Amino acid sequence: MQRRHFLNSAGAIALLGTAGCATTSIPSRARVVVIGGGYGGATAARYVRLLSDHKIDVVLIEPNDAFVSCPLSNLVLGGSKQIADMTTPYSGLSRNHGITVVKDMATAVDTQRKTVTLGRGGTIGYDKLVVSPGIELLLGSVEGLAAANAAGQVLHAWKAGPETVALRRQLEAMPDGGTYAITIPEAPYRCPPGPYERACQVAWYFKNAKPRSKVLILDANPDVTSKGALFKRVWAEQYRGMVEYRGQHKTTAVDVRAGVVKFEIQDDVKADVLNVIPSMRAGTIAVQAGLNNLANNRWCGVDFLTFESAVAKDVHVLGDAIQIAPGMPKSGHMANAHGKSAAAAIVAQLSGWAVNPAPVLTNTCYSFTDDRNVIHVASVHEYVAAERTFKAVAGSGGVSAGPTELEGTYAMNWARNIWADTLA
């Protein structure tokens, strides 16, 4: 047996469980439609094809030509990478796996008729639907932010792409001695360590190019939400006097003319570059489809064994859009894991097999503290049948002892591998 075929077979057994080997009754005309080509959706599309031996038709609806990774995109702000380094075309999914990639927006879902309506007109029917829409940034939750963002004056850059490049240009234009302020919403939000990594990247750029400048972190949470001790050590040792952290700063408004950001209780803060990250909820199509049933209608509830929606049969929701299990981060790695687990469940259900009763997910989040040194947090999550949820395995994972260049090598290899696993 060729090594590639062996690895595919081994992966199928691990994801499907032994019940998946009992029959080959996969219906050749079954169709899975996937909305959203991010870490969750693209992975699910690829793995449905792989685990079904390409017998299930898969349609991926995605408006962009290429995937742009949010993980590592902060390096664009630091200046050590370009946005092109984060970009991978979707062509591999169609070329290598026969996935039909429809370049369009999904504008509506009819869960009774099992159809998806496209922005350019027409509908696509499905047997199973995967909704992986990422997040919607609630610009209206901060007074003045929607208009300031539309004008390109106050950016969030929390979806990697044009705003990432635009924020880098704002940093380049800022005079030496100026202040960059980043605001962080209350958890949960996409990528818990992301804002703190971004602060490190901007500080690294300032240290090399604008040494009299300052990074101000204004966090709505009481304290750093991920890798706190490590980030604080880096700020104190590597960026002493340049980075200032302030917790319990919940952003309420921005005033572009005055160059200030306002808070629920604390005094206004003035800065030359305002990077305001508002609160978030499940992506727009999930809300329009009525899948956002939890946490004040911000997130989507799922059956964690299959990732099937709690409110819509044969609709599976992945990634940042879901109401997470205890200790489960909204991360790219975790969305990739969701995609594989859901794909295995979907293939099993369409084939009449028993769903794997004990799925296990892993997570790793790497954070660059400068252009080479990295810290990480890792965890393993097992499905607990009695509680119908995932829980972190006691003693698994953990955090780095400190930033090292070796971990920087691991981080870059992780990125290359997960991009290939998702899109190749």
Coordinates of C-alpha atoms in Angstrom, one line a residue:
M1 CA 0.0 0.0 0.0
Q2 CA 1.3 3.5 -0.9
R3 CA 2.2 5.6 2.1
R4 CA -0.3 8.3 1.1
H5 CA -3.2 5.7 1.0
F6 CA -2.1 4.2 4.3
L7 CA -2.1 7.6 6.0
N8 CA -5.5 8.4 4.6
S9 CA -6.9 5.1 5.7
A10 CA -5.4 5.5 9.2
G11 CA -6.8 9.0 9.5
A12 CA -10.3 7.8 8.4
I13 CA -10.2 5.0 11.1
A14 CA -9.2 7.5 13.8
L15 CA -11.9 10.1 12.9
L16 CA -14.7 7.7 12.1
G17 CA -14.0 5.1 14.7
T18 CA -14.1 1.3 14.1
A19 CA -17.8 1.4 13.1
G20 CA -16.8 3.3 10.0
C21 CA -15.1 0.2 8.6
A22 CA -18.2 -1.9 8.7
T23 CA -19.7 -1.0 5.3
T24 CA -19.1 0.9 2.1
S25 CA -22.6 2.1 1.7
I26 CA -21.8 5.8 1.1
P27 CA -24.4 7.1 -1.3
S28 CA -22.7 8.5 -4.4
R29 CA -25.2 11.3 -5.0
A30 CA -25.3 12.7 -1.4
R31 CA -24.4 16.4 -1.4
V32 CA -22.8 18.4 1.4
V33 CA -22.8 22.1 1.1
V34 CA -20.3 24.1 3.1
I35 CA -20.7 27.9 3.8
G36 CA -17.4 29.6 4.5
G37 CA -13.9 28.7 3.5
G38 CA -12.0 29.3 6.7
Y39 CA -10.2 26.9 9.0
G40 CA -13.5 25.1 9.9
G41 CA -15.4 25.1 6.6
A42 CA -12.5 24.4 4.2
T43 CA -11.3 21.5 6.5
A44 CA -14.8 20.1 6.7
A45 CA -15.1 20.2 2.9
R46 CA -11.8 18.5 2.3
Y47 CA -12.3 15.8 4.9
V48 CA -15.9 14.9 3.8
R49 CA -14.3 14.1 0.4
L50 CA -11.3 12.3 1.9
L51 CA -13.3 10.2 4.4
S52 CA -15.9 9.2 1.9
D53 CA -13.3 8.3 -0.7
H54 CA -14.6 11.1 -2.8
K55 CA -18.0 9.5 -3.1
I56 CA -20.0 12.4 -1.5
D57 CA -20.4 15.6 -3.5
V58 CA -19.2 18.7 -1.8
V59 CA -19.9 22.3 -2.7
L60 CA -18.0 25.1 -0.9
I61 CA -19.6 28.6 -1.0
E62 CA -17.0 31.3 -0.5
P63 CA -16.9 34.8 -1.9
N64 CA -13.1 35.1 -2.0
D65 CA -10.6 33.7 -4.4
A66 CA -8.1 32.9 -1.6
F67 CA -7.9 32.1 2.1
V68 CA -6.1 34.7 4.2
S69 CA -5.0 33.3 7.6
C70 CA -5.7 35.3 10.7
P71 CA -3.1 33.3 12.7
L72 CA 0.3 34.8 11.9
S73 CA -1.3 37.9 10.3
N74 CA -0.1 40.1 13.2
L75 CA 3.4 39.6 11.7
V76 CA 2.3 41.9 8.9
L77 CA 1.8 44.6 11.5
G78 CA 5.3 44.0 12.9
G79 CA 6.7 44.1 9.4
S80 CA 8.4 40.7 9.2
K81 CA 5.8 39.2 6.8
Q82 CA 3.5 40.4 4.0
I83 CA -0.2 39.6 3.6
A84 CA 0.8 37.4 0.6
D85 CA 2.6 35.1 3.0
M86 CA -0.7 34.4 4.8
T87 CA -2.7 33.8 1.6
T88 CA -3.5 30.4 0.0
P89 CA -5.8 30.0 -3.1
Y90 CA -8.9 27.7 -2.9
S91 CA -7.9 26.0 -6.2
G92 CA -6.3 23.0 -4.4
L93 CA -9.7 22.0 -3.1
S94 CA -11.2 21.7 -6.5
R95 CA -8.1 20.4 -8.3
N96 CA -7.1 17.8 -5.8
H97 CA -10.4 16.7 -4.3
G98 CA -13.1 17.6 -6.8
I99 CA -14.8 20.1 -4.5
T100 CA -17.1 22.5 -6.4
V101 CA -16.0 26.0 -5.2
V102 CA -18.8 28.6 -5.8
K103 CA -17.5 32.1 -5.5
D104 CA -20.5 33.8 -4.0
M105 CA -22.1 34.8 -0.7
A106 CA -24.7 32.6 0.9
T107 CA -27.6 35.0 1.7
A108 CA -30.3 32.7 3.1
V109 CA -30.8 29.2 4.4
D110 CA -34.1 27.3 4.2
T111 CA -33.7 24.5 6.7
Q112 CA -37.1 23.0 5.9
R113 CA -36.5 22.8 2.1
K114 CA -32.7 22.2 2.7
T115 CA -31.6 24.9 0.3
V116 CA -29.0 27.7 0.3
T117 CA -29.7 31.0 -1.6
L118 CA -26.8 32.7 -3.3
G119 CA -26.2 36.4 -3.5
R120 CA -26.1 36.3 -7.3
G121 CA -29.3 34.4 -7.5
G122 CA -30.3 30.7 -7.5
T123 CA -30.3 28.1 -4.8
I124 CA -28.3 25.0 -4.0
G125 CA -29.9 22.0 -2.3
Y126 CA -28.1 19.9 0.3
D127 CA -28.4 16.7 2.3
K128 CA -26.1 18.1 4.9
L129 CA -25.1 21.7 5.4
V130 CA -22.0 23.0 7.2
V131 CA -22.1 26.6 8.4
S132 CA -18.7 28.0 9.2
P133 CA -19.2 31.7 8.9
G134 CA -16.6 33.0 11.4
I135 CA -17.5 36.1 13.3
E136 CA -19.4 39.3 12.8
L137 CA -17.8 42.3 14.4
L138 CA -20.4 44.3 16.2
L139 CA -19.2 47.8 15.2
G140 CA -22.5 49.3 16.5
S141 CA -21.6 48.3 20.0
V142 CA -19.0 51.1 20.1
E143 CA -20.5 54.6 19.4
G144 CA -18.9 56.2 16.4
L145 CA -16.9 53.0 15.4
A146 CA -19.0 52.0 12.3
A147 CA -18.6 55.4 10.6
A148 CA -14.9 55.7 11.6
N149 CA -14.2 52.1 10.3
A150 CA -16.0 52.7 7.0
A151 CA -13.9 55.9 6.5
G152 CA -10.8 53.9 7.2
Q153 CA -9.9 56.0 10.2
V154 CA -10.3 53.4 13.1
L155 CA -9.6 49.8 12.1
H156 CA -10.1 46.5 13.9
A157 CA -8.1 44.3 11.4
W158 CA -9.6 41.3 13.1
K159 CA -10.3 39.6 9.7
A160 CA -7.0 39.3 8.0
G161 CA -6.8 41.1 4.7
P162 CA -7.1 44.7 3.5
E163 CA -7.6 46.1 7.0
T164 CA -4.4 44.4 8.2
V165 CA -2.4 46.1 5.5
A166 CA -4.2 49.5 6.2
L167 CA -3.4 49.3 9.9
R168 CA 0.3 48.6 9.1
R169 CA 0.3 51.8 6.9
Q170 CA -1.2 53.8 9.8
L171 CA 1.6 52.5 12.1
E172 CA 4.2 53.5 9.4
A173 CA 2.7 57.0 9.1
M174 CA 2.6 57.6 12.9
P175 CA 5.4 59.9 14.1
D176 CA 8.1 58.6 16.5
G177 CA 6.9 59.4 20.0
G178 CA 3.2 58.7 19.2
T179 CA 0.9 56.2 20.8
Y180 CA -0.8 53.2 19.4
A181 CA -3.9 52.0 21.4
I182 CA -5.5 48.6 21.0
T183 CA -8.8 47.9 22.7
I184 CA -9.9 44.3 23.6
P185 CA -13.6 43.2 24.0
E186 CA -14.9 41.0 26.8
A187 CA -14.3 37.3 26.3
P188 CA -15.3 35.2 24.4
Y189 CA -13.8 36.6 21.3
R190 CA -11.9 35.2 18.3
C191 CA -8.3 34.2 19.2
P192 CA -7.8 34.9 22.9
P193 CA -4.1 35.6 22.8
G194 CA -4.3 37.5 19.5
P195 CA -4.6 41.1 20.8
Y196 CA -1.6 40.6 23.1
E197 CA 0.5 39.1 20.3
R198 CA -0.5 42.2 18.2
A199 CA 0.7 44.5 21.0
C200 CA 4.1 42.6 20.9
Q201 CA 4.4 42.9 17.2
V202 CA 3.7 46.6 17.2
A203 CA 6.1 47.1 20.1
W204 CA 8.8 45.2 18.2
Y205 CA 8.3 47.5 15.2
F206 CA 8.4 50.6 17.3
K207 CA 11.5 49.3 19.1
N208 CA 13.3 49.1 15.8
A209 CA 11.8 52.0 13.9
K210 CA 10.1 54.4 16.4
P211 CA 11.8 53.9 19.8
R212 CA 10.1 56.8 21.5
S213 CA 6.6 55.5 20.7
K214 CA 4.2 53.7 23.1
V215 CA 1.8 50.7 22.9
L216 CA -1.3 51.0 25.2
I217 CA -3.4 47.9 25.8
L218 CA -6.9 48.7 26.9
D219 CA -8.6 45.5 27.9
A220 CA -12.3 45.1 28.9
N221 CA -11.3 41.9 30.8
P222 CA -10.0 42.1 34.3
D223 CA -6.6 40.6 33.2
V224 CA -4.8 39.1 30.2
T225 CA -7.1 36.2 29.0
S226 CA -4.4 33.9 27.6
K227 CA -0.7 33.3 28.5
G228 CA -0.9 36.2 30.9
A229 CA 2.3 35.6 32.8
L230 CA 4.3 35.1 29.7
F231 CA 3.0 38.2 27.9
K232 CA 3.6 40.4 31.0
R233 CA 7.1 39.1 31.3
V234 CA 7.9 39.9 27.7
W235 CA 6.4 43.4 28.0
A236 CA 8.4 44.0 31.2
E237 CA 11.7 42.6 29.9
Q238 CA 11.8 43.2 26.2
Y239 CA 9.6 46.2 25.9
R240 CA 10.1 48.0 29.2
G241 CA 8.6 51.5 29.2
M242 CA 7.0 51.0 25.8
V243 CA 4.0 48.7 26.6
E244 CA 1.4 49.6 29.1
Y245 CA -1.5 47.2 30.0
R246 CA -4.7 48.4 31.6
G247 CA -7.5 46.0 32.5
Q248 CA -11.2 46.7 33.1
H249 CA -11.4 49.2 30.3
K250 CA -14.7 48.5 28.4
T251 CA -14.8 50.6 25.3
T252 CA -18.0 52.5 24.7
A253 CA -17.2 55.2 22.0
V254 CA -14.6 56.6 19.7
D255 CA -14.1 60.3 18.8
V256 CA -12.1 60.5 15.6
R257 CA -11.8 64.3 15.6
A258 CA -10.3 64.3 19.1
G259 CA -8.4 61.0 18.6
V260 CA -9.8 59.5 21.7
V261 CA -11.4 56.3 22.8
K262 CA -14.0 56.4 25.6
F263 CA -14.8 53.8 28.3
E264 CA -17.6 52.8 30.6
I265 CA -16.0 54.1 33.7
Q266 CA -12.4 55.2 33.1
D267 CA -11.2 58.5 31.6
D268 CA -10.9 59.0 27.9
V269 CA -7.6 57.9 26.3
K270 CA -6.0 59.8 23.4
A271 CA -3.8 58.0 20.8
D272 CA -2.4 58.6 17.4
V273 CA -3.5 55.2 16.1
L274 CA -6.7 53.7 17.4
N275 CA -7.1 49.9 16.9
V276 CA -10.6 49.2 18.3
I277 CA -11.7 45.6 18.4
P278 CA -15.4 45.5 19.2
S279 CA -17.4 42.6 20.6
M280 CA -18.4 39.8 18.3
R281 CA -21.1 37.2 17.5
A282 CA -21.6 34.4 15.0
G283 CA -21.2 35.3 11.3
T284 CA -24.2 37.0 9.5
I285 CA -25.5 33.9 7.7
A286 CA -25.8 32.0 10.9
V287 CA -27.8 34.8 12.4
Q288 CA -30.1 35.1 9.4
A289 CA -30.6 31.3 9.5
G290 CA -31.7 31.6 13.2
L291 CA -28.8 29.3 14.4
N292 CA -27.6 31.8 17.0
N293 CA -29.7 30.6 20.0
L294 CA -27.3 31.0 22.9
A295 CA -25.6 33.8 25.0
N296 CA -28.0 36.6 24.1
N297 CA -28.2 35.3 20.5
R298 CA -24.5 35.8 19.9
W299 CA -23.4 32.2 19.4
C300 CA -24.8 29.0 18.0
G301 CA -25.5 26.0 20.2
V302 CA -24.4 22.5 18.8
D303 CA -24.5 18.9 19.7
F304 CA -20.8 18.5 20.3
L305 CA -20.7 14.8 19.3
T306 CA -21.6 15.8 15.7
F307 CA -21.6 19.6 15.7
E308 CA -25.2 19.5 14.5
S309 CA -27.1 22.7 15.3
A310 CA -29.3 22.6 18.4
V311 CA -32.1 24.2 16.4
A312 CA -31.8 22.9 12.8
K313 CA -31.6 19.3 11.7
D314 CA -28.8 18.3 9.2
V315 CA -27.1 21.7 9.7
H316 CA -23.6 21.6 11.3
V317 CA -22.0 24.7 12.8
L318 CA -18.2 25.0 13.3
G319 CA -15.5 27.3 14.4
D320 CA -15.7 30.7 16.0
A321 CA -19.5 30.9 15.5
I322 CA -20.4 28.3 18.1
Q323 CA -20.9 28.6 21.9
I324 CA -17.7 27.0 22.9
A325 CA -17.3 24.1 25.4
P326 CA -15.5 24.7 28.7
G327 CA -11.9 25.7 28.1
M328 CA -12.3 25.5 24.3
P329 CA -10.8 28.6 22.6
K330 CA -12.1 30.3 19.4
S331 CA -8.9 29.6 17.5
G332 CA -7.9 28.5 13.9
H333 CA -6.5 25.2 15.1
M334 CA -9.7 24.4 17.0
A335 CA -11.8 25.3 14.0
N336 CA -9.7 22.9 11.9
A337 CA -10.4 20.2 14.6
H338 CA -14.1 21.0 14.5
G339 CA -14.0 20.5 10.7
K340 CA -12.5 17.1 10.9
S341 CA -14.8 15.9 13.7
A342 CA -17.9 17.2 12.0
A343 CA -16.8 15.7 8.6
A344 CA -16.4 12.3 10.2
A345 CA -19.9 12.5 11.8
I346 CA -21.4 13.7 8.5
V347 CA -19.9 10.8 6.5
A348 CA -21.0 8.3 9.2
Q349 CA -24.6 9.7 9.2
L350 CA -24.9 9.7 5.5
S351 CA -23.5 6.2 5.3
G352 CA -25.7 4.7 8.0
W353 CA -22.8 4.1 10.3
A354 CA -22.6 4.8 14.1
V355 CA -20.9 8.1 14.9
N356 CA -17.6 7.9 16.7
P357 CA -18.7 8.1 20.4
A358 CA -15.4 9.4 21.7
P359 CA -13.9 12.1 19.5
V360 CA -10.8 14.0 20.7
L361 CA -9.8 17.5 19.7
T362 CA -6.5 19.2 20.1
N363 CA -5.5 22.9 20.1
T364 CA -2.3 24.9 19.8
C365 CA -2.0 28.7 19.7
Y366 CA 1.4 30.2 18.9
S367 CA 2.2 33.9 19.7
F368 CA 5.1 35.7 18.2
T369 CA 6.7 38.1 20.8
D370 CA 9.0 39.6 18.1
D371 CA 9.9 38.5 14.6
R372 CA 11.5 35.1 15.7
N373 CA 10.6 34.2 19.3
V374 CA 7.4 32.5 20.1
I375 CA 5.3 31.3 23.1
H376 CA 2.5 28.8 22.9
V377 CA -0.5 27.3 24.8
A378 CA -1.7 23.8 23.9
S379 CA -4.6 21.5 25.1
V380 CA -6.4 18.3 24.4
H381 CA -10.2 18.1 24.6
E382 CA -12.1 14.8 25.0
Y383 CA -15.9 14.3 24.5
V384 CA -17.6 13.5 27.8
A385 CA -20.7 11.6 26.9
A386 CA -22.4 11.9 30.3
E387 CA -22.2 15.7 30.0
R388 CA -22.6 15.9 26.2
T389 CA -19.7 18.3 25.9
F390 CA -15.9 18.5 25.4
K391 CA -13.6 19.0 28.4
A392 CA -9.9 19.6 28.6
V393 CA -8.0 16.5 29.5
A394 CA -6.4 17.0 32.9
G395 CA -2.6 17.4 32.6
S396 CA -2.6 17.8 28.9
G397 CA -1.0 20.7 27.1
G398 CA 0.2 23.7 29.0
V399 CA 2.2 26.8 28.2
S400 CA 5.8 27.6 27.2
A401 CA 8.5 28.2 29.7
G402 CA 9.3 31.3 27.8
P403 CA 9.8 32.7 24.3
T404 CA 12.4 30.9 22.1
E405 CA 13.5 30.9 18.5
L406 CA 12.9 27.1 18.4
E407 CA 9.3 27.7 19.1
G408 CA 9.3 30.2 16.2
T409 CA 10.4 27.4 13.9
Y410 CA 7.6 25.2 15.3
A411 CA 5.1 28.0 14.7
M412 CA 6.0 28.5 11.1
N413 CA 5.9 24.7 10.4
W414 CA 2.6 24.5 12.2
A415 CA 1.2 27.2 9.9
R416 CA 2.5 25.5 6.7
N417 CA 1.1 22.1 7.9
I418 CA -2.3 23.4 8.9
W419 CA -2.7 25.4 5.7
A420 CA -1.9 22.3 3.7
D421 CA -4.3 20.2 5.9
T422 CA -7.1 22.7 5.3
L423 CA -6.6 23.7 1.7
A424 CA -4.2 21.4 -0.2

